[in-house]
Amino acid sequence: MKSERKRLGDLLVEAGMITKENLQDTLKNKKAGQKMGDALLERRLINEQQLIEVLEFQLGIPHTNLYQCPIDTSVLSLISKDFAFRNLLIPIQREGNQLTVAMHDPMDYIALDDMGLSTGLVIAPVIAKKEEIIASLYKYYSRRETFEELDMNRIATENLAGEDAPAVKLVNQLLEAGLQMKASDIHIDPQESTILIRYRVDGILRTERILSKNIYSLLIARIKILANLNITETRLPQDGRIKLDVNATPVDLRISLLPTVFGEKIVIRILDLSNVMIQLSQLGFNKVNGQAFGAMIERPSGMILITGPTGSGKTSTLYAALNQLNTEQVNIITVEDPVEYQMKGINQVQVNPSIGLTFASGLRSILRQDPNIVMIGEIRDRETAEIAVRASLTGHLVLSTLHTNSALSTIPRLLDMDVEPYLVVSSLIGVIAQRLIRKVCPDCKVAYTPSEMERNLFQKRGIPVQALHRGKGCPSCQNSGYHGRIAIHEVLNIDDEIQSMMMNNKPLSEIKQYTVRNGMIFLIDDGLLKAKQGLTTVEEVLRVALQD
């Protein structure tokens, strides 16, 4: 057995997937306690599929799909929940004195030895994808309390911070489910006699649970305590933030409470900290749009706006741009509401209107701090727009967001804010509109011949198509046919001709005709191109992109 105990890094070098320099650099810079596989994945030197292939072929460790593999729930008691979550593993079956355990890192010999000692069994590791293990852990290890028939007289005086308090268990359970489903938001909606628990997964809300209203007062009190909100205030909206660990996973939550006729509605935004270090290459830009956006952010001054509705990934795109621009030669300052992700090397300012620190006042102070690049979370009013425009005209690169339906409609939106047209024309160098669409599930993806309607749609946009794809529905996508999301974009480059049209108050239709002649790729075009590539479906593109 000792001869098999090779290090993962050495195996990957032997397989030619990474170089010795990659390995040494990763060893030197990885976080304390971080496993080598996770460090290599984080640095994107390998992907998870490559990791599985190396372990499978080099060591002969079999690979299993936990979404399709039945798990014997009677063996779960052999390994504690805390140990399973901490080491990302789950026991799946027992045959005689052999226990088969699905592991993210089957070369974790310490965990293997610990399991052997604690169970007295021979441990047979199999490798599984990280997200499959996490989903199975939440599914099989989560507590099964229903909380429907609680003795309210008994628990009314219980400590809401105690780990065994019903409200604490329920909140943990709701968060565990949200993390397992990779939800972006959890909605707790009070009705007349029930509470609806809804999760937004891949941009779509669905009701997952209906609770009796007798737990409502304890549930909302627990969330208010965690978010340091006023427990006694029920008539006014409140906003807060929570940082906590759920089953050894660090979670950052934004809490919003809104009074309704049946009680306070709670929306919990789950901030995915793994998106902080996203690169421009991972945003889903097609080649033309990616090059155009990359050229824009390299400009020394001017204003770049990213537009789209709430939840369309604008903040992720801004952070990706800042990541690329973040070097020691430049001073980057942001003013945000709220600061969603904290970024090393960037000065971030949190808006606080209660003490007079608004976007406009914060922006004025920022400009006295000698910045090269300024990021404004959102342009909401005339004052902020005007300062942003003037900042971009005085040698600063300004990045911000705006709520508009398309890149072109940003022009009249800015002018409607009573900013002088000549200032807007001189400052604006580009607008990126984006939406998030669901991706076809890779595990149940099937090809089909396009219908006549679909063929006509592609033909109208000048895109030839032979086959399209859809998901049949499977356990890994919860029978939705979709798994994960990708962005579609349209990039409007403000050139001299468009500036001239804007100065002469030409109608938007004329500017649009000019952009069409110059080959601008609109949201629907980018979506259909991604559908042609098999990344999404036509239905999903039409759900978020307007036809013209």
XYZ file of C-alpha atoms in Angstrom:
548
model
C 0.000 0.000 0.000
C 2.835 2.396 0.770
C 3.969 2.387 -2.855
C 0.548 3.774 -3.818
C 0.809 6.658 -1.400
C 2.041 9.137 -3.959
C 1.343 12.831 -3.741
C -1.325 14.248 -6.011
C 0.995 16.944 -7.371
C 3.575 14.332 -8.441
C 0.869 12.300 -10.183
C -0.305 15.343 -12.144
C 3.274 16.182 -13.170
C 3.789 12.548 -14.285
C 0.568 12.751 -16.319
C 1.815 15.953 -17.987
C -1.146 18.027 -16.793
C 0.946 20.525 -14.847
C 4.628 21.446 -14.832
C 7.031 21.159 -11.895
C 7.082 24.962 -11.816
C 3.264 25.022 -11.494
C 3.497 22.548 -8.629
C 6.225 24.431 -6.748
C 4.450 27.766 -7.219
C 1.153 26.309 -5.936
C 2.867 24.686 -2.941
C 4.484 28.007 -2.038
C 1.337 30.138 -2.375
C -1.546 27.880 -1.307
C -3.481 28.776 1.836
C -2.613 27.139 5.145
C -4.431 23.822 5.453
C -5.677 23.923 1.849
C -5.502 20.623 -0.031
C -3.345 20.481 -3.150
C -6.259 19.501 -5.400
C -8.324 22.472 -4.233
C -5.356 24.837 -4.661
C -4.750 23.656 -8.240
C -8.461 23.933 -9.065
C -8.608 27.442 -7.570
C -5.649 28.536 -9.691
C -7.341 26.895 -12.705
C -4.258 24.885 -13.583
C -6.526 21.832 -13.896
C -10.276 21.215 -13.915
C -12.214 18.695 -11.850
C -12.652 16.283 -14.744
C -8.866 16.150 -15.276
C -8.379 15.509 -11.559
C -10.835 12.606 -11.671
C -9.169 11.128 -14.774
C -5.701 11.195 -13.191
C -6.871 9.487 -10.003
C -8.950 6.990 -11.963
C -6.272 5.964 -14.466
C -3.066 6.500 -12.492
C -4.210 4.897 -9.227
C -7.097 2.749 -10.416
C -9.563 4.484 -8.063
C -13.054 4.124 -9.585
C -15.278 7.149 -10.233
C -18.962 7.215 -9.268
C -21.877 9.530 -10.055
C -23.703 10.120 -6.759
C -26.802 11.437 -8.550
C -27.277 7.984 -10.095
C -25.704 5.800 -7.404
C -28.124 4.609 -4.667
C -26.818 5.324 -1.160
C -27.511 2.856 1.643
C -28.730 5.205 4.402
C -28.038 2.567 7.080
C -24.262 3.133 6.723
C -24.449 6.905 7.342
C -24.314 6.348 11.109
C -20.840 4.806 10.749
C -19.298 8.218 9.961
C -20.272 11.382 11.814
C -21.858 14.303 9.991
C -19.124 16.716 11.109
C -16.339 14.403 9.874
C -18.129 13.863 6.544
C -18.628 17.600 5.920
C -15.111 18.505 7.062
C -13.449 15.978 4.756
C -15.978 16.087 1.872
C -16.852 12.396 1.849
C -19.917 10.196 2.274
C -20.269 6.425 2.934
C -22.402 4.798 0.249
C -22.516 1.051 0.907
C -21.130 -1.823 2.994
C -20.294 -5.354 1.893
C -19.045 -7.581 4.687
C -16.149 -5.806 6.367
C -15.638 -3.343 3.458
C -17.115 0.165 3.515
C -17.251 2.048 0.210
C -16.799 5.799 0.718
C -17.206 8.457 -1.996
C -14.471 11.076 -1.542
C -13.525 14.361 -3.185
C -9.889 13.593 -2.318
C -9.349 9.799 -2.193
C -5.658 10.452 -1.489
C -6.476 11.962 1.907
C -4.738 9.149 3.782
C -5.322 10.735 7.190
C -9.106 10.654 6.656
C -8.881 7.092 5.307
C -6.917 5.932 8.363
C -9.306 7.728 10.759
C -12.334 6.049 9.143
C -10.638 2.663 9.291
C -9.858 3.068 12.990
C -13.283 4.429 13.983
C -15.349 1.886 12.023
C -13.053 -1.159 12.231
C -13.759 -1.732 8.533
C -11.653 -1.754 5.376
C -12.259 1.546 3.581
C -12.653 1.341 -0.206
C -12.516 4.903 -1.620
C -14.231 5.957 -4.833
C -13.925 9.433 -6.325
C -16.917 11.751 -6.861
C -17.321 15.371 -7.907
C -17.291 17.935 -5.125
C -20.762 19.303 -5.865
C -22.250 15.776 -5.949
C -20.774 14.997 -2.516
C -22.004 18.298 -1.054
C -25.506 17.751 -2.471
C -25.597 14.212 -1.039
C -24.325 15.375 2.353
C -27.113 17.944 2.633
C -29.695 15.482 1.325
C -28.840 12.546 3.587
C -27.299 14.113 6.687
C -29.633 17.111 7.120
C -31.873 16.948 10.138
C -35.453 15.908 9.425
C -37.392 17.972 11.970
C -40.686 19.152 10.499
C -41.338 21.865 13.103
C -45.058 21.575 12.362
C -46.351 20.634 15.824
C -44.320 22.632 18.314
C -45.271 23.215 21.932
C -45.302 27.013 21.745
C -45.733 27.449 25.506
C -42.589 25.379 26.137
C -40.326 26.976 23.534
C -41.460 30.601 23.962
C -38.882 31.103 26.701
C -36.072 29.128 25.052
C -32.772 30.758 24.172
C -32.879 31.689 20.496
C -29.099 31.427 20.296
C -28.904 27.871 21.651
C -27.855 25.260 19.089
C -30.782 22.991 19.973
C -33.473 25.686 19.839
C -36.105 24.820 17.160
C -35.735 28.195 15.412
C -31.950 27.777 15.234
C -32.312 24.303 13.742
C -34.885 25.533 11.226
C -32.794 28.505 10.055
C -29.767 26.217 9.674
C -31.868 23.741 7.735
C -33.191 26.428 5.367
C -29.654 27.714 4.726
C -28.320 24.176 4.208
C -30.999 23.554 1.576
C -30.181 26.853 -0.136
C -26.475 26.026 -0.303
C -27.157 22.517 -1.546
C -29.378 23.818 -4.368
C -26.920 26.663 -5.149
C -29.751 29.148 -4.649
C -29.014 32.857 -5.008
C -31.936 33.908 -2.758
C -34.196 32.388 -0.125
C -37.696 33.916 0.189
C -39.676 33.446 3.399
C -43.205 34.591 2.549
C -45.808 34.819 5.351
C -49.349 33.963 4.259
C -52.552 34.042 6.283
C -51.996 30.647 7.954
C -48.755 29.319 6.426
C -45.206 30.332 5.522
C -43.944 29.699 1.988
C -40.228 28.891 1.677
C -39.073 29.636 -1.865
C -35.620 29.350 -3.426
C -34.310 31.173 -6.509
C -32.175 28.658 -8.402
C -30.626 29.641 -11.739
C -32.811 32.746 -11.748
C -36.133 30.903 -11.310
C -38.153 30.961 -8.051
C -39.777 27.778 -6.840
C -41.615 26.837 -3.659
C -39.799 24.051 -1.837
C -41.592 23.980 1.508
C -44.759 25.159 3.257
C -44.554 25.584 7.041
C -47.166 26.140 9.696
C -47.268 29.753 10.860
C -46.800 28.813 14.529
C -42.989 28.901 14.074
C -43.014 32.283 12.281
C -42.369 34.587 15.261
C -39.395 32.475 16.436
C -38.025 32.163 12.910
C -38.048 35.893 12.253
C -36.638 36.665 15.723
C -33.733 34.274 15.118
C -32.891 35.903 11.764
C -33.108 39.411 13.271
C -30.749 38.412 16.104
C -28.221 37.011 13.623
C -28.393 40.168 11.477
C -28.272 42.581 14.474
C -31.662 44.052 13.583
C -34.317 45.536 15.853
C -36.486 42.621 17.030
C -39.321 44.875 18.207
C -39.614 46.840 14.939
C -42.205 45.236 12.660
C -43.631 48.255 10.789
C -40.571 49.467 8.877
C -38.293 47.734 6.329
C -34.912 46.638 7.702
C -31.699 45.486 6.053
C -28.821 43.562 7.598
C -25.952 41.200 6.965
C -24.930 37.854 8.450
C -21.608 36.017 8.321
C -21.651 32.474 9.671
C -20.528 28.897 9.016
C -23.083 26.345 7.848
C -21.648 22.816 8.067
C -18.082 24.184 7.881
C -18.980 26.306 4.817
C -18.429 30.075 5.300
C -21.586 31.906 4.238
C -22.151 35.621 3.658
C -25.827 36.611 3.668
C -27.696 39.848 2.974
C -31.026 40.132 4.774
C -33.984 42.262 3.689
C -37.216 42.508 5.709
C -40.366 44.103 4.297
C -43.636 44.528 6.263
C -46.641 42.952 4.490
C -50.257 42.462 5.549
C -49.467 38.953 6.878
C -46.159 39.832 8.565
C -42.590 40.617 7.564
C -41.395 39.021 4.338
C -37.726 37.969 4.475
C -35.392 37.696 1.504
C -31.950 36.204 2.163
C -29.382 36.831 -0.585
C -26.633 34.194 -0.506
C -23.390 35.796 -1.655
C -21.213 33.332 -3.549
C -17.690 34.262 -2.463
C -16.238 31.925 -5.103
C -17.268 34.471 -7.753
C -15.037 37.200 -6.344
C -11.944 36.182 -8.270
C -13.747 35.457 -11.518
C -11.746 36.273 -14.640
C -13.016 38.094 -17.744
C -12.469 34.892 -19.732
C -15.049 33.127 -17.538
C -17.877 35.602 -18.078
C -19.166 33.965 -21.268
C -18.252 36.794 -23.651
C -18.098 35.665 -27.258
C -14.824 36.457 -29.029
C -15.981 39.742 -30.631
C -17.643 41.149 -27.497
C -14.802 39.964 -25.256
C -12.195 41.784 -27.318
C -14.344 44.945 -27.428
C -14.882 44.985 -23.660
C -11.224 44.198 -22.980
C -10.172 47.163 -25.136
C -12.630 49.473 -23.337
C -11.342 48.794 -19.832
C -7.756 49.382 -20.964
C -8.619 52.993 -21.874
C -7.027 55.537 -19.475
C -10.235 57.560 -19.005
C -13.916 57.632 -19.859
C -17.094 56.043 -18.543
C -18.155 52.419 -19.064
C -21.665 51.367 -18.021
C -22.974 47.845 -17.456
C -26.747 47.616 -17.694
C -29.446 45.082 -16.966
C -32.097 44.254 -14.363
C -31.387 43.198 -10.774
C -29.745 39.780 -10.658
C -28.282 39.890 -14.175
C -24.669 39.546 -13.019
C -23.626 43.189 -13.433
C -21.623 43.198 -10.182
C -19.716 40.036 -11.184
C -18.751 41.662 -14.487
C -17.594 44.823 -12.698
C -15.480 42.820 -10.250
C -13.977 40.761 -13.082
C -12.953 43.993 -14.817
C -11.470 45.360 -11.579
C -9.580 42.086 -11.043
C -7.938 42.503 -14.430
C -7.106 46.163 -13.801
C -5.900 45.647 -10.217
C -2.135 46.193 -10.248
C 0.190 48.082 -7.914
C 0.579 50.835 -10.516
C -3.036 52.029 -10.189
C -5.214 53.334 -7.370
C -8.691 51.784 -7.558
C -11.476 53.106 -5.310
C -15.093 51.924 -5.253
C -18.241 53.300 -3.651
C -20.874 50.591 -3.230
C -24.190 49.886 -1.557
C -23.498 47.404 -0.117
C -19.892 46.234 -0.498
C -20.751 42.690 -1.566
C -17.268 41.230 -1.872
C -14.072 42.500 -0.277
C -11.186 42.594 -2.743
C -7.523 42.708 -1.826
C -5.685 45.812 -3.038
C -8.843 47.798 -3.780
C -10.201 50.594 -1.564
C -13.916 49.994 -1.076
C -16.318 52.523 0.453
C -19.677 51.484 1.924
C -22.554 53.920 1.322
C -24.341 54.979 4.523
C -27.201 57.435 3.782
C -28.146 57.705 7.488
C -24.979 59.716 8.143
C -24.950 61.504 4.797
C -22.520 59.202 2.979
C -24.332 58.819 -0.343
C -23.003 57.802 -3.759
C -22.670 61.495 -4.667
C -20.895 62.622 -1.463
C -18.686 59.526 -1.431
C -17.752 60.111 -5.046
C -16.742 63.703 -4.337
C -14.396 62.532 -1.573
C -13.020 59.714 -3.721
C -11.900 62.187 -6.379
C -9.682 63.885 -3.800
C -7.910 60.557 -3.149
C -5.953 60.585 -6.449
C -7.686 57.566 -8.039
C -6.926 56.134 -11.474
C -10.027 53.964 -11.622
C -13.361 54.603 -9.900
C -16.167 52.063 -9.601
C -19.641 53.304 -8.591
C -22.052 50.562 -7.537
C -25.015 52.182 -9.306
C -25.946 55.493 -10.892
C -29.322 56.260 -9.314
C -29.805 60.035 -9.633
C -28.778 63.162 -11.522
C -26.179 64.242 -8.973
C -24.298 60.920 -9.053
C -24.513 60.793 -12.860
C -23.132 64.296 -13.208
C -20.162 63.718 -10.863
C -19.415 60.380 -12.596
C -19.467 62.045 -16.013
C -17.212 64.899 -14.887
C -14.808 62.455 -13.214
C -14.485 60.515 -16.476
C -13.670 63.756 -18.298
C -10.822 64.627 -15.928
C -8.586 61.635 -16.509
C -10.364 58.879 -14.555
C -11.707 55.561 -15.812
C -15.212 55.258 -14.330
C -17.135 51.960 -14.219
C -20.728 51.778 -13.054
C -24.135 50.140 -13.550
C -27.515 51.383 -14.690
C -30.938 49.764 -14.946
C -31.952 49.769 -18.633
C -33.359 47.176 -21.037
C -30.604 47.390 -23.649
C -27.268 49.027 -24.375
C -28.831 51.575 -26.747
C -31.578 52.629 -24.313
C -28.826 53.733 -21.893
C -28.263 56.875 -23.975
C -31.742 58.420 -23.459
C -31.745 57.166 -19.841
C -28.629 59.242 -19.077
C -30.039 62.264 -20.873
C -33.290 61.903 -18.875
C -31.203 62.438 -15.726
C -30.699 66.065 -16.824
C -26.980 65.629 -17.411
C -25.778 68.020 -20.125
C -25.851 66.083 -23.430
C -22.396 67.310 -24.485
C -20.950 65.924 -21.218
C -22.572 62.512 -21.762
C -21.319 62.396 -25.353
C -17.768 63.298 -24.361
C -17.514 60.891 -21.422
C -19.281 57.667 -22.485
C -16.952 55.192 -24.211
C -18.999 52.014 -24.015
C -22.128 50.269 -22.713
C -22.469 46.556 -21.996
C -25.961 45.117 -21.562
C -26.197 41.631 -20.107
C -28.594 38.952 -18.901
C -28.116 35.577 -17.249
C -29.609 32.524 -18.943
C -29.750 28.933 -17.755
C -27.384 26.373 -19.264
C -28.528 22.993 -20.558
C -27.731 20.270 -18.023
C -24.674 18.342 -19.331
C -25.842 15.089 -17.706
C -29.135 14.836 -19.631
C -28.361 16.914 -22.728
C -29.862 15.596 -26.004
C -29.767 16.945 -29.551
C -32.884 17.520 -31.632
C -33.851 18.931 -35.034
C -34.998 22.569 -34.808
C -38.695 23.282 -35.377
C -39.840 25.543 -38.209
C -40.346 28.443 -35.775
C -36.824 28.003 -34.404
C -35.348 27.733 -37.908
C -37.102 30.937 -38.957
C -35.826 32.735 -35.867
C -32.211 31.773 -36.596
C -32.638 32.568 -40.297
C -34.014 36.028 -39.502
C -30.878 36.770 -37.450
C -28.605 35.386 -40.196
C -27.415 32.382 -38.175
C -27.372 28.942 -39.876
C -28.366 26.062 -37.572
C -28.584 22.279 -38.049
C -29.199 20.961 -34.531
C -30.153 22.314 -31.113
C -30.001 20.831 -27.618
C -32.241 20.525 -24.576
C -32.121 18.745 -21.226
C -34.450 15.773 -20.663
C -34.378 16.249 -16.894
C -32.385 14.165 -14.414
C -31.552 14.053 -10.677
C -28.508 16.323 -11.081
C -30.673 19.187 -12.447
C -33.715 18.303 -10.313
C -35.571 17.407 -13.537
C -35.453 20.988 -14.831
C -33.171 20.254 -17.805
C -30.930 23.157 -16.772
C -27.864 23.376 -14.551
C -25.968 26.605 -13.909
C -26.105 29.913 -15.762
C -24.127 31.815 -18.371
C -24.254 35.471 -19.420
C -25.293 36.849 -22.795
C -24.083 40.315 -23.767
C -24.375 43.159 -26.213
C -21.480 45.616 -26.372
C -22.041 49.138 -27.695
C -18.793 50.884 -28.557
C -19.348 54.674 -28.657
C -17.338 55.710 -31.706
C -17.079 59.119 -33.384
C -20.125 58.503 -35.587
C -22.372 57.608 -32.631
C -21.041 60.623 -30.713
C -21.974 62.837 -33.667
C -25.479 61.332 -33.814
C -25.939 61.877 -30.078
C -24.810 65.519 -30.336
C -27.261 66.121 -33.190
C -30.144 64.503 -31.263
C -30.634 61.799 -33.886
C -33.419 59.308 -33.021
C -32.440 56.031 -31.336
C -33.698 54.094 -34.372
C -31.083 55.782 -36.568
C -28.285 54.966 -34.102
C -29.535 51.356 -34.023
C -29.466 51.098 -37.818
C -25.863 52.312 -37.777
C -24.863 49.694 -35.155
C -26.589 46.935 -37.193
C -24.637 47.968 -40.288
C -21.443 47.790 -38.255
C -22.134 44.238 -37.087
C -23.121 44.834 -33.443
C -24.140 41.581 -31.750
C -27.383 42.122 -29.821
C -28.532 40.146 -26.755
C -30.774 37.857 -28.795
C -27.976 37.209 -31.314
C -25.524 36.257 -28.575
C -28.172 34.035 -26.974
C -28.951 32.239 -30.239
C -25.237 31.722 -30.903
C -24.954 30.091 -27.467
C -28.032 27.971 -28.229
C -26.386 26.865 -31.485
C -23.312 25.836 -29.461
C -25.538 23.671 -27.258
C -25.032 25.818 -24.153
C -28.687 26.842 -23.735
C -32.129 26.560 -25.318
C -34.094 28.880 -27.607
C -36.878 29.083 -24.991
C -34.395 30.347 -22.422
C -33.005 32.981 -24.804
C -36.501 34.270 -25.632
C -37.330 34.392 -21.914
C -34.743 37.094 -21.261
C -33.981 38.758 -24.622
C -36.385 40.938 -26.593
C -36.977 40.291 -30.285
C -36.974 43.336 -32.530
